[in-house]
Each structure stands twice: as structure tokens, then as C-alpha cells.
């Protein structure tokens, strides 16, 4: 029988910012917290570490790049709970500056996980969101920097009033195709696989809020955010914020009280709404 207990799900939470988001939710959220990771062993290790602090998150495997894995967590959540209260799409990848893979490959792989993987998790789990649910898509200021470097024509597509999810998907498809045939700069994109993938995450969040505004479930809010420059494997530990400081804005957005009017469908950094792009 499904439990009416509240539940929060965090992706990519075996380490880094996602781990700290789980830690924060365990302390601040009245409900079950599900730490997900693509690698079961790494996820269980993280659970053990948090248990050592007296915290009791649960584990479920979730790989953004594997639709079977998304189906399995969906099935588990559907059987176990009456719906999802918080979804934090935190998992992401970035090639290192010194990476030798060609740009086309970096673009395809980065967009596959950061954009398409995140989108597939949303497609799978959004039907389970309860009224008043909060969704946080961890993007990056890199999305803003990259967007500013794109052509004026491209920028106008990023701020088009009729931007919807299909148009965001089209943009990401065009970016990867143009990275593959070498025409990306001519088409108005900039040379940042990570930045452009996060343009997709930020724009997706804007488009998703428009859909939630029309949804019969009341008061579902989605925001994109930047955690700041954080000391994690992704930043090669050069980031200036601790993981708990990086988790602050995602946690603030995940815990927005019922019937919040702002931030809602925004891009947020340091708890403040950012102009776009
Ligand atoms: N660190 C920063 O300064 C910074 C700045 C701006 C935005 N961000 C964003 O913040 C988020 C967290 O980054 P982080 O710095 O904490 O990075 P991190 O330490 O490298 O952690 C990334 C997490 O995402 C997971 N992941 C990657 N691909 C996945 C997939 N296909 N399915 C499921 N999980 C996957 C990783 O799992 P594995 O351990 O298995 O690889 C890991 O748990 C990312 O979205 C990142 O883009 C970070």
C-alpha cells in the first residue's frame, strides 16, 4: 500500500552538491529523502556516511542516461508513495578543460546527460508530482555566460515569449548537430558544450513552469539555479564554496513554502532571481 509520507528525490547525490542537498533535506524536510546515484555501490557508501551523522536517507539507483532506470524508480515511487513533493535534478557532467575529445563529441555527450537525461527524468516523474511540489533544476551561471556569447538572433530565440519545451528540444538538437558538422559558430552558438547544455536546462525550466501554470495540480513550482562555484570533483576542487554552501540555493528553492509567487519559473543564484540571459 502506498504511504502518504512526503518524499523528496535528488539525482546525482552520491557526492558533491547533490550529497549536500540530501544532507540538508534530511535535516529540514519532514518526509523521506531518496538519495539516488547511477552507481549502486557509491550510493550505498554515501548513505552509510550520512547514517554516521545520524541521518536516514533512503537509496534508489537512478542513471539519467538509462530510461530503464528511470522507469524503475518511477515504478518504485508509484508503489511506495502517493506522489512526489520535491524533485531536485542535480546530476550533471562536464568535460575538463584539458579534455582531448573533439568538440562534437563533448557536445553530444554533455547534452545527452545534462539536457536529455534531465528531461527524461522529468518526463518520467512529473506525472507523480503532487500539488505544491517543488522542482529544482540545477543549471549553472555557465548557461548565462554561454547565452550571452551566442548571436543576437540566437539570443532572441532564448527569450521568445512562445518558448515551449518542444522549442527547447529543437534548440538542443540543433546545437549538437551543428557541433557535429562544425557549423555551430556560424549558426550562432558559442564553443561551450557545458554552457550550451545548461542553456537547455535553464530554458527547459522556464518552459516547464508555463506548463505547470496550466496544470490541474495547484501550485507546482520549478526553478533553475546555479549553486555557485563549488569545491567538488566537477570543479577539480577549485571552487570556493563548500558543498553545503553550494546546496543552499537548491535547498531554498526545494523548500519554498506553499503558494509562493516568486521565485517561480526563474533562474536563481545566491537565492536571487537572475536576469536572463
Ligand atoms: N561544482 C560547481 O562549481 C558547479 C557550478 C555550477 C553548476 N554545477 C552543477 O551542479 C550539479 C552538481 O555538480 P557537482 O559539482 O556536485 O559535480 P560532481 O561532484 O561531479 O557530482 C556530479 C553528480 O552527478 C552524477 N551523475 C553524472 N552523470 C549521471 C548520470 N548519467 N546519472 C546519474 N547521475 C549522474 C555523478 O555520479 P558519479 O559519481 O557516478 O559520476 C555525481 O553524483 C551539476 O549539475 C553541475 O553541473 C556545479
Coordinates of C-alpha atoms and ligand atoms in Angstrom, one line a residue:
X1 CA 0.0 0.0 0.0
X2 CA 1.3 3.5 -0.8
X3 CA 2.4 5.7 2.0
X4 CA 1.1 9.3 2.4
X5 CA 4.5 10.2 3.7
X6 CA 6.0 13.1 1.9
X7 CA 9.0 12.3 -0.3
X8 CA 12.0 14.2 -1.9
X9 CA 14.2 12.8 -4.7
X10 CA 17.6 14.0 -5.5
X11 CA 19.6 12.9 -8.6
X12 CA 23.4 12.5 -8.7
X13 CA 23.6 12.6 -4.9
X14 CA 26.4 10.2 -4.1
X15 CA 28.9 13.1 -3.9
X16 CA 29.3 16.8 -4.3
X17 CA 26.4 19.2 -4.3
X18 CA 23.7 16.5 -4.6
X19 CA 25.1 14.8 -1.5
X20 CA 24.9 18.1 0.5
X21 CA 21.3 18.7 -0.8
X22 CA 20.3 15.3 0.6
X23 CA 22.0 16.1 3.9
X24 CA 20.1 19.4 4.0
X25 CA 16.8 17.8 3.2
X26 CA 17.3 15.2 5.8
X27 CA 17.6 18.0 8.4
X28 CA 15.0 20.4 7.1
X29 CA 12.3 18.3 5.2
X30 CA 9.6 16.4 7.0
X31 CA 9.4 13.3 4.9
X32 CA 11.5 10.6 3.3
X33 CA 14.6 11.7 1.3
X34 CA 15.8 9.5 -1.5
X35 CA 19.4 9.7 -2.4
X36 CA 19.8 8.5 -6.0
X37 CA 23.1 7.6 -7.8
X38 CA 23.8 5.8 -11.0
X39 CA 26.3 3.5 -9.3
X40 CA 24.7 1.5 -6.5
X41 CA 27.9 0.9 -4.5
X42 CA 28.7 4.7 -4.5
X43 CA 25.2 5.4 -3.5
X44 CA 25.2 3.0 -0.6
X45 CA 28.6 4.4 0.6
X46 CA 27.0 7.9 0.7
X47 CA 24.1 6.5 2.7
X48 CA 26.5 4.9 5.2
X49 CA 28.3 8.3 5.6
X50 CA 25.1 10.1 6.2
X51 CA 23.9 7.4 8.6
X52 CA 27.2 8.2 10.5
X53 CA 25.8 11.7 11.0
X54 CA 22.6 10.3 12.4
X55 CA 20.7 11.0 9.1
X56 CA 18.5 8.4 7.4
X57 CA 18.1 8.9 3.7
X58 CA 16.9 6.0 1.5
X59 CA 18.7 4.8 -1.6
X60 CA 17.4 4.1 -5.1
X61 CA 19.5 3.6 -8.2
X62 CA 19.0 6.2 -11.0
X63 CA 21.0 6.8 -14.1
X64 CA 19.8 9.7 -16.2
X65 CA 21.2 8.1 -19.3
X66 CA 19.2 4.9 -18.9
X67 CA 15.5 5.1 -19.5
X68 CA 15.0 1.6 -17.9
X69 CA 16.5 3.0 -14.7
X70 CA 14.1 6.0 -14.8
X71 CA 11.2 3.6 -15.3
X72 CA 12.3 1.5 -12.3
X73 CA 12.4 4.5 -9.9
X74 CA 9.1 5.7 -11.2
X75 CA 7.6 2.3 -10.5
X76 CA 9.1 2.2 -7.0
X77 CA 7.8 5.8 -6.2
X78 CA 4.4 5.0 -7.6
X79 CA 4.1 1.8 -5.5
X80 CA 5.5 3.4 -2.3
X81 CA 4.1 6.9 -2.1
X82 CA 1.0 8.9 -3.1
X83 CA 3.2 11.3 -5.1
X84 CA 6.4 13.3 -5.1
X85 CA 6.8 16.5 -3.1
X86 CA 10.4 17.6 -4.1
X87 CA 12.5 16.7 -7.1
X88 CA 16.0 18.0 -7.4
X89 CA 17.6 17.4 -10.8
X90 CA 21.1 17.9 -9.7
X91 CA 23.1 15.2 -11.7
X92 CA 25.4 16.6 -14.4
X93 CA 28.7 16.2 -16.1
X94 CA 31.4 18.4 -17.6
X95 CA 34.5 17.7 -19.6
X96 CA 37.7 19.0 -18.1
X97 CA 39.4 22.0 -19.9
X98 CA 42.2 19.6 -20.8
X99 CA 39.9 17.0 -22.4
X100 CA 41.1 15.9 -25.8
X101 CA 37.8 14.6 -27.1
X102 CA 36.7 16.6 -30.2
X103 CA 34.1 19.4 -29.5
X104 CA 31.4 17.5 -31.4
X105 CA 31.8 14.5 -29.1
X106 CA 31.9 16.7 -25.9
X107 CA 28.7 18.5 -27.1
X108 CA 26.8 15.3 -27.8
X109 CA 27.8 13.5 -24.5
X110 CA 27.3 16.6 -22.3
X111 CA 23.9 17.5 -23.8
X112 CA 22.8 13.8 -23.6
X113 CA 23.2 13.7 -19.8
X114 CA 22.7 17.3 -18.7
X115 CA 19.8 18.1 -21.0
X116 CA 18.2 14.9 -22.4
X117 CA 18.8 12.9 -19.2
X118 CA 17.3 15.6 -17.1
X119 CA 14.4 16.0 -19.5
X120 CA 13.7 12.2 -19.4
X121 CA 13.7 12.1 -15.6
X122 CA 11.2 15.0 -15.7
X123 CA 9.0 13.2 -18.3
X124 CA 9.1 10.1 -16.1
X125 CA 8.5 11.7 -12.7
X126 CA 6.4 14.8 -13.4
X127 CA 3.2 12.8 -13.6
X128 CA 3.8 11.8 -10.0
X129 CA 4.3 15.4 -8.7
X130 CA 1.7 16.3 -6.0
X131 CA 0.1 19.8 -5.8
X132 CA 2.6 22.2 -4.2
X133 CA 5.5 20.1 -5.4
X134 CA 8.8 21.9 -5.9
X135 CA 11.2 21.0 -8.7
X136 CA 14.8 22.4 -8.8
X137 CA 16.8 22.0 -12.0
X138 CA 20.5 22.6 -11.1
X139 CA 21.8 24.6 -14.0
X140 CA 24.8 27.0 -13.9
X141 CA 25.8 30.6 -14.4
X142 CA 27.7 29.0 -17.3
X143 CA 24.3 28.9 -19.1
X144 CA 24.1 32.7 -18.8
X145 CA 27.7 33.3 -19.9
X146 CA 27.2 30.9 -22.9
X147 CA 23.9 32.5 -23.8
X148 CA 25.5 36.0 -23.8
X149 CA 28.2 34.8 -26.2
X150 CA 25.6 33.5 -28.7
X151 CA 24.5 35.6 -31.7
X152 CA 21.7 38.2 -31.3
X153 CA 19.5 36.0 -33.4
X154 CA 20.1 33.0 -31.2
X155 CA 19.6 35.1 -28.1
X156 CA 16.2 36.2 -29.4
X157 CA 15.2 32.6 -29.5
X158 CA 16.2 32.1 -25.9
X159 CA 13.9 34.9 -24.8
X160 CA 11.0 34.3 -27.2
X161 CA 7.6 34.6 -25.4
X162 CA 6.3 31.5 -27.1
X163 CA 9.3 29.4 -26.0
X164 CA 8.0 25.9 -25.0
X165 CA 9.5 22.5 -24.3
X166 CA 9.4 21.5 -28.0
X167 CA 11.3 24.6 -29.0
X168 CA 14.0 24.0 -26.3
X169 CA 14.4 20.4 -27.5
X170 CA 14.7 21.7 -31.1
X171 CA 17.5 24.2 -29.9
X172 CA 19.5 21.4 -28.2
X173 CA 19.1 19.1 -31.3
X174 CA 20.3 22.0 -33.5
X175 CA 23.3 22.7 -31.2
X176 CA 24.5 19.1 -31.2
X177 CA 24.0 18.8 -35.0
X178 CA 25.9 22.0 -35.6
X179 CA 28.7 20.9 -33.3
X180 CA 28.9 17.7 -35.3
X181 CA 29.1 19.4 -38.7
X182 CA 31.3 22.2 -37.5
X183 CA 28.7 25.0 -38.2
X184 CA 27.9 25.9 -34.6
X185 CA 29.5 29.3 -34.6
X186 CA 28.0 30.2 -38.0
X187 CA 24.6 29.1 -36.6
X188 CA 25.1 31.5 -33.6
X189 CA 26.2 29.1 -30.9
X190 CA 29.3 29.5 -28.8
X191 CA 32.0 27.0 -28.1
X192 CA 31.0 25.7 -24.7
X193 CA 29.5 22.2 -24.6
X194 CA 28.7 22.5 -20.9
X195 CA 27.4 26.1 -21.2
X196 CA 25.1 25.3 -24.1
X197 CA 23.8 22.1 -22.3
X198 CA 22.9 24.3 -19.3
X199 CA 21.2 26.8 -21.6
X200 CA 18.9 23.9 -22.3
X201 CA 18.4 23.2 -18.6
X202 CA 17.6 26.9 -17.8
X203 CA 15.3 27.3 -20.8
X204 CA 13.6 23.9 -20.0
X205 CA 12.8 25.2 -16.5
X206 CA 11.1 28.3 -18.0
X207 CA 9.1 26.2 -20.4
X208 CA 8.1 23.7 -17.7
X209 CA 6.7 26.4 -15.4
X210 CA 4.4 27.6 -18.2
X211 CA 3.0 24.0 -18.4
X212 CA 2.6 23.8 -14.6
X213 CA 0.7 27.1 -14.6
X214 CA -1.9 25.3 -16.8
X215 CA -1.8 22.1 -14.7
X216 CA -4.8 21.0 -12.7
X217 CA -2.5 20.3 -9.8
X218 CA -2.2 23.6 -7.9
X219 CA 1.0 25.4 -7.1
X220 CA 3.7 23.3 -8.7
X221 CA 6.9 25.4 -8.9
X222 CA 10.0 24.8 -10.9
X223 CA 13.2 26.9 -10.9
X224 CA 16.6 26.6 -12.5
X225 CA 19.5 27.6 -10.3
X226 CA 23.3 28.0 -10.1
X227 CA 24.8 26.6 -6.9
X228 CA 27.9 28.9 -7.3
X229 CA 31.5 27.8 -7.8
X230 CA 31.8 24.8 -5.5
X231 CA 34.6 22.6 -4.3
X232 CA 33.7 19.3 -6.0
X233 CA 35.2 16.8 -8.4
X234 CA 33.5 18.7 -11.3
X235 CA 35.4 21.9 -10.5
X236 CA 38.6 19.9 -9.8
X237 CA 38.2 21.1 -6.2
X238 CA 38.9 24.7 -7.3
X239 CA 35.5 26.0 -6.3
X240 CA 35.4 28.5 -3.4
X241 CA 32.1 27.3 -1.9
X242 CA 31.8 24.2 0.3
X243 CA 29.2 21.6 -0.9
X244 CA 26.9 22.8 1.9
X245 CA 27.2 26.4 0.7
X246 CA 26.5 25.1 -2.9
X247 CA 23.4 23.3 -1.7
X248 CA 22.0 26.5 -0.1
X249 CA 20.1 27.9 -3.1
X250 CA 18.9 24.4 -4.3
X251 CA 17.6 23.8 -0.8
X252 CA 15.9 27.2 -0.5
X253 CA 14.1 26.5 -3.8
X254 CA 13.2 22.9 -2.9
X255 CA 11.6 24.1 0.4
X256 CA 9.7 27.2 -0.9
X257 CA 6.5 27.4 1.2
X258 CA 3.0 26.7 -0.3
X259 CA 1.7 29.3 -2.7
X260 CA 4.9 31.1 -3.2
X261 CA 4.6 33.6 -6.0
X262 CA 8.3 34.3 -6.6
X263 CA 10.8 32.8 -7.5
X264 CA 8.7 30.7 -9.9
X265 CA 9.9 29.7 -13.3
X266 CA 13.1 31.7 -12.8
X267 CA 16.9 31.3 -12.9
X268 CA 18.2 31.8 -9.3
X269 CA 21.7 32.2 -7.9
X270 CA 22.6 33.0 -4.3
X271 CA 18.8 32.9 -3.6
X272 CA 18.3 35.9 -6.0
X273 CA 16.5 35.8 -9.4
X274 CA 18.9 36.5 -12.2
X275 CA 18.2 38.4 -15.4
X276 CA 18.2 36.2 -18.5
X277 CA 20.4 35.9 -20.3
Ligands
LIG1 N1 30.8 22.5 -8.9 C1 30.4 23.7 -9.4 O1 31.2 24.6 -9.2 C2 29.2 23.8 -10.2 C3 28.8 25.1 -10.7 C4 27.6 25.3 -11.3 C5 26.8 24.2 -11.5 N2 27.1 23.0 -11.1 C6 26.2 21.9 -11.3 O2 25.9 21.3 -10.0 C7 25.5 19.9 -10.2 C8 26.3 19.0 -9.3 O3 27.7 19.2 -9.6 P1 28.9 18.8 -8.7 O4 29.8 19.9 -8.7 O5 28.4 18.3 -7.4 O6 29.6 17.6 -9.5 P2 30.2 16.2 -9.1 O7 30.8 16.3 -7.8 O8 30.9 15.8 -10.3 O9 28.8 15.3 -9.0 C9 28.0 15.1 -10.1 C10 27.0 14.0 -9.7 O10 26.2 13.7 -10.8 C11 26.2 12.3 -11.0 N3 25.9 12.0 -12.4 C12 26.6 12.3 -13.5 N4 26.1 11.7 -14.6 C13 25.0 11.0 -14.2 C14 24.0 10.2 -14.8 N5 24.0 9.9 -16.1 N6 23.0 9.7 -14.0 C15 23.0 9.9 -12.7 N7 23.9 10.6 -12.0 C16 24.9 11.2 -12.8 C17 27.6 11.9 -10.6 O11 27.6 10.5 -10.4 P3 29.0 9.7 -10.5 O12 29.7 9.8 -9.1 O13 28.6 8.3 -10.7 O14 29.8 10.3 -11.6 C18 27.7 12.7 -9.3 O15 26.9 12.1 -8.3 C19 25.7 19.6 -11.7 O16 24.5 19.7 -12.4 C20 26.7 20.7 -12.1 O17 26.6 21.0 -13.5 C21 28.3 22.8 -10.4

